[in-house]
PDB file of C-alpha atoms and ligand atoms in Angstrom:
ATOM      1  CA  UNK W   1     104.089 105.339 116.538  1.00  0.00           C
ATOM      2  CA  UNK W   2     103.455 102.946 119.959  1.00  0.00           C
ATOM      3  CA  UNK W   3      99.832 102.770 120.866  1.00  0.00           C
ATOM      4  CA  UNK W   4      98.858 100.832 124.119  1.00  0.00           C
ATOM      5  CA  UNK W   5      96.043  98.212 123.678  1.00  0.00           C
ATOM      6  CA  UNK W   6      94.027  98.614 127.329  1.00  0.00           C
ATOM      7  CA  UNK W   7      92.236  94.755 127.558  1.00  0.00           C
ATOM      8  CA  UNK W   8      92.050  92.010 130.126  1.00  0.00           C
ATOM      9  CA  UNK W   9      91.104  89.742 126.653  1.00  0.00           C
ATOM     10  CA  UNK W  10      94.360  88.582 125.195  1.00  0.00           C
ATOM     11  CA  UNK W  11      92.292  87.570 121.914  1.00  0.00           C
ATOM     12  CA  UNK W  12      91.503  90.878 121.376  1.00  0.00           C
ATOM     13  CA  UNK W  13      95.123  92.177 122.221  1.00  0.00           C
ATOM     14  CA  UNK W  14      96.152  89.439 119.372  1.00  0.00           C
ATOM     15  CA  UNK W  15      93.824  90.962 117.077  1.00  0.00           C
ATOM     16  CA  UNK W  16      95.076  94.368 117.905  1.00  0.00           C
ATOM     17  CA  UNK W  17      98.808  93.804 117.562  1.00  0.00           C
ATOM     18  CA  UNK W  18      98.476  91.809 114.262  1.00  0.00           C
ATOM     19  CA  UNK W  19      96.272  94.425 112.385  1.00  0.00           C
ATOM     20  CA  UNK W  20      98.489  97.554 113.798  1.00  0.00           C
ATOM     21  CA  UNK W  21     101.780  96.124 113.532  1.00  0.00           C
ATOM     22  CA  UNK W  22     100.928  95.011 109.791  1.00  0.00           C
ATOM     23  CA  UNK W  23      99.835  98.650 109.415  1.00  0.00           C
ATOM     24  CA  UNK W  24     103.810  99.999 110.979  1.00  0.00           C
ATOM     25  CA  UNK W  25     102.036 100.531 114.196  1.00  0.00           C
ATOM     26  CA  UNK W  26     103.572  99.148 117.451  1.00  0.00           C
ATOM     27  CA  UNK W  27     101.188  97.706 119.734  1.00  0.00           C
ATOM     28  CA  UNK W  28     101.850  97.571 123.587  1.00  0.00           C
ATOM     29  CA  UNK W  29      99.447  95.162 125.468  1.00  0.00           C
ATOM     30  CA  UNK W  30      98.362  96.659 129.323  1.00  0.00           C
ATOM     31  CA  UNK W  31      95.691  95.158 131.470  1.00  0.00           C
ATOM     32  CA  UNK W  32      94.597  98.230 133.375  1.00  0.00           C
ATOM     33  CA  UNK W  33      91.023  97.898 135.029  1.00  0.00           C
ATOM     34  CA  UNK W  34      88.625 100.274 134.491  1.00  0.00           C
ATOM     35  CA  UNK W  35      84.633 100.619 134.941  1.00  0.00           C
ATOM     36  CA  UNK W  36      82.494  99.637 131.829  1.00  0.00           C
ATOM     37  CA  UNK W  37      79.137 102.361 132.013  1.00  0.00           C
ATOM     38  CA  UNK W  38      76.280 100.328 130.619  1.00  0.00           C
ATOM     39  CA  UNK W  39      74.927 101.823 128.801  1.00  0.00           C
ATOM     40  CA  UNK W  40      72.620 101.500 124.957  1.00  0.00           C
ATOM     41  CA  UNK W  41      75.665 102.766 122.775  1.00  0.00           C
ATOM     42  CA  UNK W  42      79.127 101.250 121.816  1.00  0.00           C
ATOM     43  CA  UNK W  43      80.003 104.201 121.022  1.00  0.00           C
ATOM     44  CA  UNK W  44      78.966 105.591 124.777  1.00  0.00           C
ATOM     45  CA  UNK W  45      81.222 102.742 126.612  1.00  0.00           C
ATOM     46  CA  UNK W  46      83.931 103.872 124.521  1.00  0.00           C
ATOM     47  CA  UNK W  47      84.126 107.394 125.599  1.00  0.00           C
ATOM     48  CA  UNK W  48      83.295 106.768 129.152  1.00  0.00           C
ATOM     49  CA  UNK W  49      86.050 104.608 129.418  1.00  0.00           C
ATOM     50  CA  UNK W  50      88.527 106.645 127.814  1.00  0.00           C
ATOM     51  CA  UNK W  51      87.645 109.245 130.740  1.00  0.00           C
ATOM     52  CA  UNK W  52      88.247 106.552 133.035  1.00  0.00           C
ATOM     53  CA  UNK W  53      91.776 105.672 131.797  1.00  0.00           C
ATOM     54  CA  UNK W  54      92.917 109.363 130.949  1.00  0.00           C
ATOM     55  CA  UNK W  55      91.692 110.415 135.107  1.00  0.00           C
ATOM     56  CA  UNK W  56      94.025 107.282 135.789  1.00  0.00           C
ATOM     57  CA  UNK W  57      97.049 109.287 133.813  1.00  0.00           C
ATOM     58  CA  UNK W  58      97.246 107.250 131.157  1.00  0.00           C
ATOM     59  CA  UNK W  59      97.326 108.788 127.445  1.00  0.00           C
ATOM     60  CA  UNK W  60      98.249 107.413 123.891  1.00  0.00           C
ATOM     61  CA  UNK W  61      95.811 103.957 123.912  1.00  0.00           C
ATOM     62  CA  UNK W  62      93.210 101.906 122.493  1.00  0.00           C
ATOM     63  CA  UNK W  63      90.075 100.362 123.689  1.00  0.00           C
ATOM     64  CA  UNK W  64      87.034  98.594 122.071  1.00  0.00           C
ATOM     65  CA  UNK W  65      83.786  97.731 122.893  1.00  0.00           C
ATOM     66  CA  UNK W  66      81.983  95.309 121.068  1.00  0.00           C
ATOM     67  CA  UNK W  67      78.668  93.516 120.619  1.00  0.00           C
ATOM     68  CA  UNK W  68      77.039  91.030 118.436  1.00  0.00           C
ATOM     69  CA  UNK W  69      73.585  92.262 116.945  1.00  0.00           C
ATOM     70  CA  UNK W  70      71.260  89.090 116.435  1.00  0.00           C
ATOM     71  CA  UNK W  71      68.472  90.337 114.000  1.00  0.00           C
ATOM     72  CA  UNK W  72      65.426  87.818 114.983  1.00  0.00           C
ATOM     73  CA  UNK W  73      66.399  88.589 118.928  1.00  0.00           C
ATOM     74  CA  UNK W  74      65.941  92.367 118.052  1.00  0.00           C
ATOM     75  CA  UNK W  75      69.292  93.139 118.077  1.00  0.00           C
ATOM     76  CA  UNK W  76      70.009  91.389 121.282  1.00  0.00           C
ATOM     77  CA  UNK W  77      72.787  90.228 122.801  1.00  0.00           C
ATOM     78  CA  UNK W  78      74.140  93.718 121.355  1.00  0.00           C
ATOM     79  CA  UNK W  79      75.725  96.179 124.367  1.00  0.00           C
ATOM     80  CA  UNK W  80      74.633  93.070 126.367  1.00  0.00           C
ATOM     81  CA  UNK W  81      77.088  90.389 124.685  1.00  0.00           C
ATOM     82  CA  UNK W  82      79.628  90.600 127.344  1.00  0.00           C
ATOM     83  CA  UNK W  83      77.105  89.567 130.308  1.00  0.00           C
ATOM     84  CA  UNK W  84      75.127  87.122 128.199  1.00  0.00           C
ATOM     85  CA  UNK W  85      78.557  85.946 127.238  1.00  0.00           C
ATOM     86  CA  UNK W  86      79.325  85.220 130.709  1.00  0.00           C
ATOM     87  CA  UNK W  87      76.055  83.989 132.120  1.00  0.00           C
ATOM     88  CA  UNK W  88      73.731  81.733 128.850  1.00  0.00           C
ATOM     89  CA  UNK W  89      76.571  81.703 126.541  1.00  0.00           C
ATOM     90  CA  UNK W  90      77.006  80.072 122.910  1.00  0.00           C
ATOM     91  CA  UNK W  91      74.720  76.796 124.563  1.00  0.00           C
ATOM     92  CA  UNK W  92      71.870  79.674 125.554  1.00  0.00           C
ATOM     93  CA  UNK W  93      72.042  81.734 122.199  1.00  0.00           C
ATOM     94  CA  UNK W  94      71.722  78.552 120.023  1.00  0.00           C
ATOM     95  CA  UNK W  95      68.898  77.662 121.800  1.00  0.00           C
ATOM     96  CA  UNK W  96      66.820  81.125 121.948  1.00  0.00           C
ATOM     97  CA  UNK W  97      67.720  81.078 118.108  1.00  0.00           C
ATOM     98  CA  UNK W  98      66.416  76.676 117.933  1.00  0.00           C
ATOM     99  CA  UNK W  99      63.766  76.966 115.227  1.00  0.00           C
ATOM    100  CA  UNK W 100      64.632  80.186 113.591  1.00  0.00           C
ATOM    101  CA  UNK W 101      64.990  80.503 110.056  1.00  0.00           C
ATOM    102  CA  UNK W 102      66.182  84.162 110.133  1.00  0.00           C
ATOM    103  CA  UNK W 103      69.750  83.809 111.497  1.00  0.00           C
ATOM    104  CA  UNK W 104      71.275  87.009 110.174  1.00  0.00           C
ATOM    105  CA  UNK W 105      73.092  88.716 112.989  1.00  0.00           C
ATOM    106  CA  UNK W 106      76.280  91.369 112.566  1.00  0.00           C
ATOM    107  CA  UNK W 107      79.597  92.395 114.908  1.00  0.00           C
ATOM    108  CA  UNK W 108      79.997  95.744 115.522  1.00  0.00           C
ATOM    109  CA  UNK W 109      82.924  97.367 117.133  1.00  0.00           C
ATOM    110  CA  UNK W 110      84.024 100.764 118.471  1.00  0.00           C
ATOM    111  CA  UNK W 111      87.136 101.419 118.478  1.00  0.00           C
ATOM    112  CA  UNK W 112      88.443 104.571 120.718  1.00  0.00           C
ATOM    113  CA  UNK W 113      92.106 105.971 120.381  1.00  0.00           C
ATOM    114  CA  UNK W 114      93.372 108.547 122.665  1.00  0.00           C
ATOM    115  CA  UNK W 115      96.316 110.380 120.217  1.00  0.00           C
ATOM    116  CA  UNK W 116      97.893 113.227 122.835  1.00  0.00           C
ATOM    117  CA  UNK W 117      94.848 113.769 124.224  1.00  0.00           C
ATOM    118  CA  UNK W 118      92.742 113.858 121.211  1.00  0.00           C
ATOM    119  CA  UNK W 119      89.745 111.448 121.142  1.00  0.00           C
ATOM    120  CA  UNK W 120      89.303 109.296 117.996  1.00  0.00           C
ATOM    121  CA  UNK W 121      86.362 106.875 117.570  1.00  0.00           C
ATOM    122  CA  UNK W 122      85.476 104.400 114.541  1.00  0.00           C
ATOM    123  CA  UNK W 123      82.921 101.909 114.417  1.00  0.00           C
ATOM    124  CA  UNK W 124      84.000  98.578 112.503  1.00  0.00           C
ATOM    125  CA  UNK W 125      81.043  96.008 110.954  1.00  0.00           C
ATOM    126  CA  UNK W 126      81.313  92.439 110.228  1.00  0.00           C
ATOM    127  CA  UNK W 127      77.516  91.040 108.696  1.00  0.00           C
ATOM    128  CA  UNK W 128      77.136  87.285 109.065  1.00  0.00           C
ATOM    129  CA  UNK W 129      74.934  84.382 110.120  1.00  0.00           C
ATOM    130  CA  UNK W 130      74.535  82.547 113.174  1.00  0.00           C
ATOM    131  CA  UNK W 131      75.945  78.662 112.835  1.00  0.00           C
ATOM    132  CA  UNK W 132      73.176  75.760 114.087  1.00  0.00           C
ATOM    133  CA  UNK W 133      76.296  74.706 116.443  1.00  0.00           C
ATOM    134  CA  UNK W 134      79.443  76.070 118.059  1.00  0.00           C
ATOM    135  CA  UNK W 135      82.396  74.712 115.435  1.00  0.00           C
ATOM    136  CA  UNK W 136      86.116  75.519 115.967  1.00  0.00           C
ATOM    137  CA  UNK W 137      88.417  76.044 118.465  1.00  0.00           C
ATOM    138  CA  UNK W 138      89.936  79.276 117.291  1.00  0.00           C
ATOM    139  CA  UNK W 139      89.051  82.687 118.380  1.00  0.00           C
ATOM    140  CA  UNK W 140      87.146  83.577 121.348  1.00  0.00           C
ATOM    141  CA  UNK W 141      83.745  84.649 122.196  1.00  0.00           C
ATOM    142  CA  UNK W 142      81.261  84.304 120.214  1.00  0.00           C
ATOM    143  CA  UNK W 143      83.689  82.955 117.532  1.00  0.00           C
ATOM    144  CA  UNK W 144      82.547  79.134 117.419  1.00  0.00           C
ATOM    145  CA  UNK W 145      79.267  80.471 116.226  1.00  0.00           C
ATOM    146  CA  UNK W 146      79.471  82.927 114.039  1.00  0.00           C
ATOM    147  CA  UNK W 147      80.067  82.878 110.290  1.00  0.00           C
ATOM    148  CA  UNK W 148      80.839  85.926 107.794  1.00  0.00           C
ATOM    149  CA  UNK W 149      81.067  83.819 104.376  1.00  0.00           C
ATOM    150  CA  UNK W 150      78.396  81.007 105.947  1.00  0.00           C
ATOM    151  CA  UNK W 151      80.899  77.851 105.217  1.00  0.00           C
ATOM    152  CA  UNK W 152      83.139  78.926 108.235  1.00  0.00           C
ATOM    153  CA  UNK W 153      82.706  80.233 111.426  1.00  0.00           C
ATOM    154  CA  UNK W 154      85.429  82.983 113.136  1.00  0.00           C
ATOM    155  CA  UNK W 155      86.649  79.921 115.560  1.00  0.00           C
ATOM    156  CA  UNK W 156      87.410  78.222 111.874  1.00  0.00           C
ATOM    157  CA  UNK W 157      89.645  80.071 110.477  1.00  0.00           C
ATOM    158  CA  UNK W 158      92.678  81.817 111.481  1.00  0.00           C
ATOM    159  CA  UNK W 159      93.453  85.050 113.287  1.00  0.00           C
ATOM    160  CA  UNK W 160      95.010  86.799 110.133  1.00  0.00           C
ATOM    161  CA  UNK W 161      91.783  85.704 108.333  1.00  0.00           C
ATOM    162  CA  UNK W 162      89.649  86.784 110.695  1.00  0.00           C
ATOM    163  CA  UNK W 163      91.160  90.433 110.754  1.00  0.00           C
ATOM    164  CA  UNK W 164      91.224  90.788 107.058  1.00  0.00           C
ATOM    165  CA  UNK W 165      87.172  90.412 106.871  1.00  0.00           C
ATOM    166  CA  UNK W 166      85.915  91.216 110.448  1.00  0.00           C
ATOM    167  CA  UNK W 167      84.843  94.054 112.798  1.00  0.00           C
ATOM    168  CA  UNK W 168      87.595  94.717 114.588  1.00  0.00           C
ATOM    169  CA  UNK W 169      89.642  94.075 111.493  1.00  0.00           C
ATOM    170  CA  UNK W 170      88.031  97.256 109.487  1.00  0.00           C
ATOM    171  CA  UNK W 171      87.834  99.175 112.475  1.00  0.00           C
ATOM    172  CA  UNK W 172      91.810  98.656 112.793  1.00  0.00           C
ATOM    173  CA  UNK W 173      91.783 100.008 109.156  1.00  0.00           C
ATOM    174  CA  UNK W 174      89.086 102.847 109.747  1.00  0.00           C
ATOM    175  CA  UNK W 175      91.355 103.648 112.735  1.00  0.00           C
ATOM    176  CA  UNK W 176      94.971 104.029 110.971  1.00  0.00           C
ATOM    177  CA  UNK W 177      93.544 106.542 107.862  1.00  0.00           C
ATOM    178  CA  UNK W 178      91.969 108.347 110.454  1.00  0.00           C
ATOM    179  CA  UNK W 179      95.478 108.604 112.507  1.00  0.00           C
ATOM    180  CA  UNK W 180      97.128 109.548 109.730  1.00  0.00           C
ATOM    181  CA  UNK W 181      95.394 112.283 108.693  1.00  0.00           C
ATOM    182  CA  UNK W 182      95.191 113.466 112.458  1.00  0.00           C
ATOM    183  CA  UNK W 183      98.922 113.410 112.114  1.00  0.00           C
ATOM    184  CA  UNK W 184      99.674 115.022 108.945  1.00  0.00           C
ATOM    185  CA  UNK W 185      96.537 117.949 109.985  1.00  0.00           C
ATOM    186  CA  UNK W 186      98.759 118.076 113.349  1.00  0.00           C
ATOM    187  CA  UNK W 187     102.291 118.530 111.049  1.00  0.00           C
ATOM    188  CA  UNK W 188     100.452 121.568 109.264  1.00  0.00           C
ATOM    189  CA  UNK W 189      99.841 122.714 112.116  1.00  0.00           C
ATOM    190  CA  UNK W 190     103.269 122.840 113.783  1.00  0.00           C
TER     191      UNK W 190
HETATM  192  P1  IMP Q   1      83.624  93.458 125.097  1.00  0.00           P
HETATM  193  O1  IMP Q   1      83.878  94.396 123.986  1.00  0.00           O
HETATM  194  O2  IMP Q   1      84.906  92.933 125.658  1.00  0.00           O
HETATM  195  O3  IMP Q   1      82.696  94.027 126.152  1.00  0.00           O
HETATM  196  O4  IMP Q   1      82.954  92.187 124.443  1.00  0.00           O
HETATM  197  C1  IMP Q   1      81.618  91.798 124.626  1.00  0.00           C
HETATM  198  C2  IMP Q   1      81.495  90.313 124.433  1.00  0.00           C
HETATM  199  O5  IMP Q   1      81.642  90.021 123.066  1.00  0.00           O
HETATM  200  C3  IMP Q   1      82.524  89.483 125.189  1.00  0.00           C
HETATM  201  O6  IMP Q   1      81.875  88.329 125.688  1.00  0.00           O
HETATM  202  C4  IMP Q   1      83.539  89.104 124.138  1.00  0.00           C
HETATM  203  O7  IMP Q   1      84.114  87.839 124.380  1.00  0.00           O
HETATM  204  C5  IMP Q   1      82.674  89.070 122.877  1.00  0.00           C
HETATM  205  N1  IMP Q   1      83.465  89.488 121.742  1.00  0.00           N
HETATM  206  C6  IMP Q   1      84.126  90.667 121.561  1.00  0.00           C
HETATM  207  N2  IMP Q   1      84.774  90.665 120.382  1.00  0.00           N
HETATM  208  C7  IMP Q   1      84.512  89.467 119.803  1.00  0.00           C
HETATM  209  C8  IMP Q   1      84.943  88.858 118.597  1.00  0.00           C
HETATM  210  O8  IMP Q   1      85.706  89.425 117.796  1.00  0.00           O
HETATM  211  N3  IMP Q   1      84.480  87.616 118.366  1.00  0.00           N
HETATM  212  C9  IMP Q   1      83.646  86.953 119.222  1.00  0.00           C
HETATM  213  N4  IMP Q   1      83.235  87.463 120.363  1.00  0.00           N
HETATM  214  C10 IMP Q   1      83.668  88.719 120.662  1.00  0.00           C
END
């Protein structure tokens, strides 16, 4: 099975092709533009830009949409995180979070396959913390300061390591069992 992975983020297209082809699935990277809907869902984004890429012709592909849920900002950056990504950054979220002793926040990911047409979507979560400083130079994002196991943030550790506890990781999982029994349903079928 070949499954294109649509991103302009080549960390994410690392991620991608390291969890799929460990999983037998070949992974081929294309950076096709298409518009992001903002809206309050992952999930939402997902869909609408699967529409986006099928009306371009294209079928048999990934995308993901992901956000990072900060609980004492009320769940903020969340569908936000690429924008505040872009504009405050790690600097601005450290310091709307100076002060605060609750730093539990969580990834969340949603992962949309198009399989011949079919739409597949499954969310993957990563619960962590949110570092006092940016620390490592691995990763991308909001990597440098976020940590799963509280010792180490994402930027810390390596991509393999990374996958095997975070968002994208389990949604990579989440995704193949739910190919596979797409694919055997679809052999009964036939
Ligand atoms: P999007 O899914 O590309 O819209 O990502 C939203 C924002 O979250 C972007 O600024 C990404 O860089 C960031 N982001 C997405 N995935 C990760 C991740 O695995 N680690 C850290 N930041 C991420």
């Amino acid at each position: 099975m070949k499954l294109k992975i649509v991103t302009s983020n080549p960390g994410k297209a690392a991620e991608f092709r390291e969890g799929l082809n460990h999983l037998g699935i070949e992974v081929e990277h294309c950076s096709i533009a298409y518009d992001e809907v903002q809206t309050s869902e992952l999930e939402e984004v997902v869909i609408k830009g699967m529409e986006a890429l099928r009306s371009k012709g294209l079928s048999n592909f990934i995308i993901d949409d992901t956000g990072l849920f900060i609980d004492a900002l009320k769940d903020f950056p969340g569908v936000w995180s690429a924008y505040v990504q872009k504009t405050i950054g790690n600097k601005g979220i450290l310091k709307l979070m100076e002060n605060e002793e609750n730093r539990k926040a969580e990834f969340r990911t949603c992962i949309g396959c198009d399989m011949d047409g079919e739409t597949l979507t499954v969310t993957g979560v990563c619960k962590g913390s949110i570092t006092q400083s940016e620390q490592g130079t691995e990763g991308f994002g909001y990597d440098p300061i976020f940590t799963h196991d509280g010792k180490r943030t994402f930027a810390e550790i390596s991509l393999e390591e990374k996958n095997e506890v975070s968002h994208r990781g389990k949604g990579i999982r989440l995704l193949v069992e739910k190919l596979e029994s797409f694919r055997s349903a679809e052999t009964e079928r036939n």
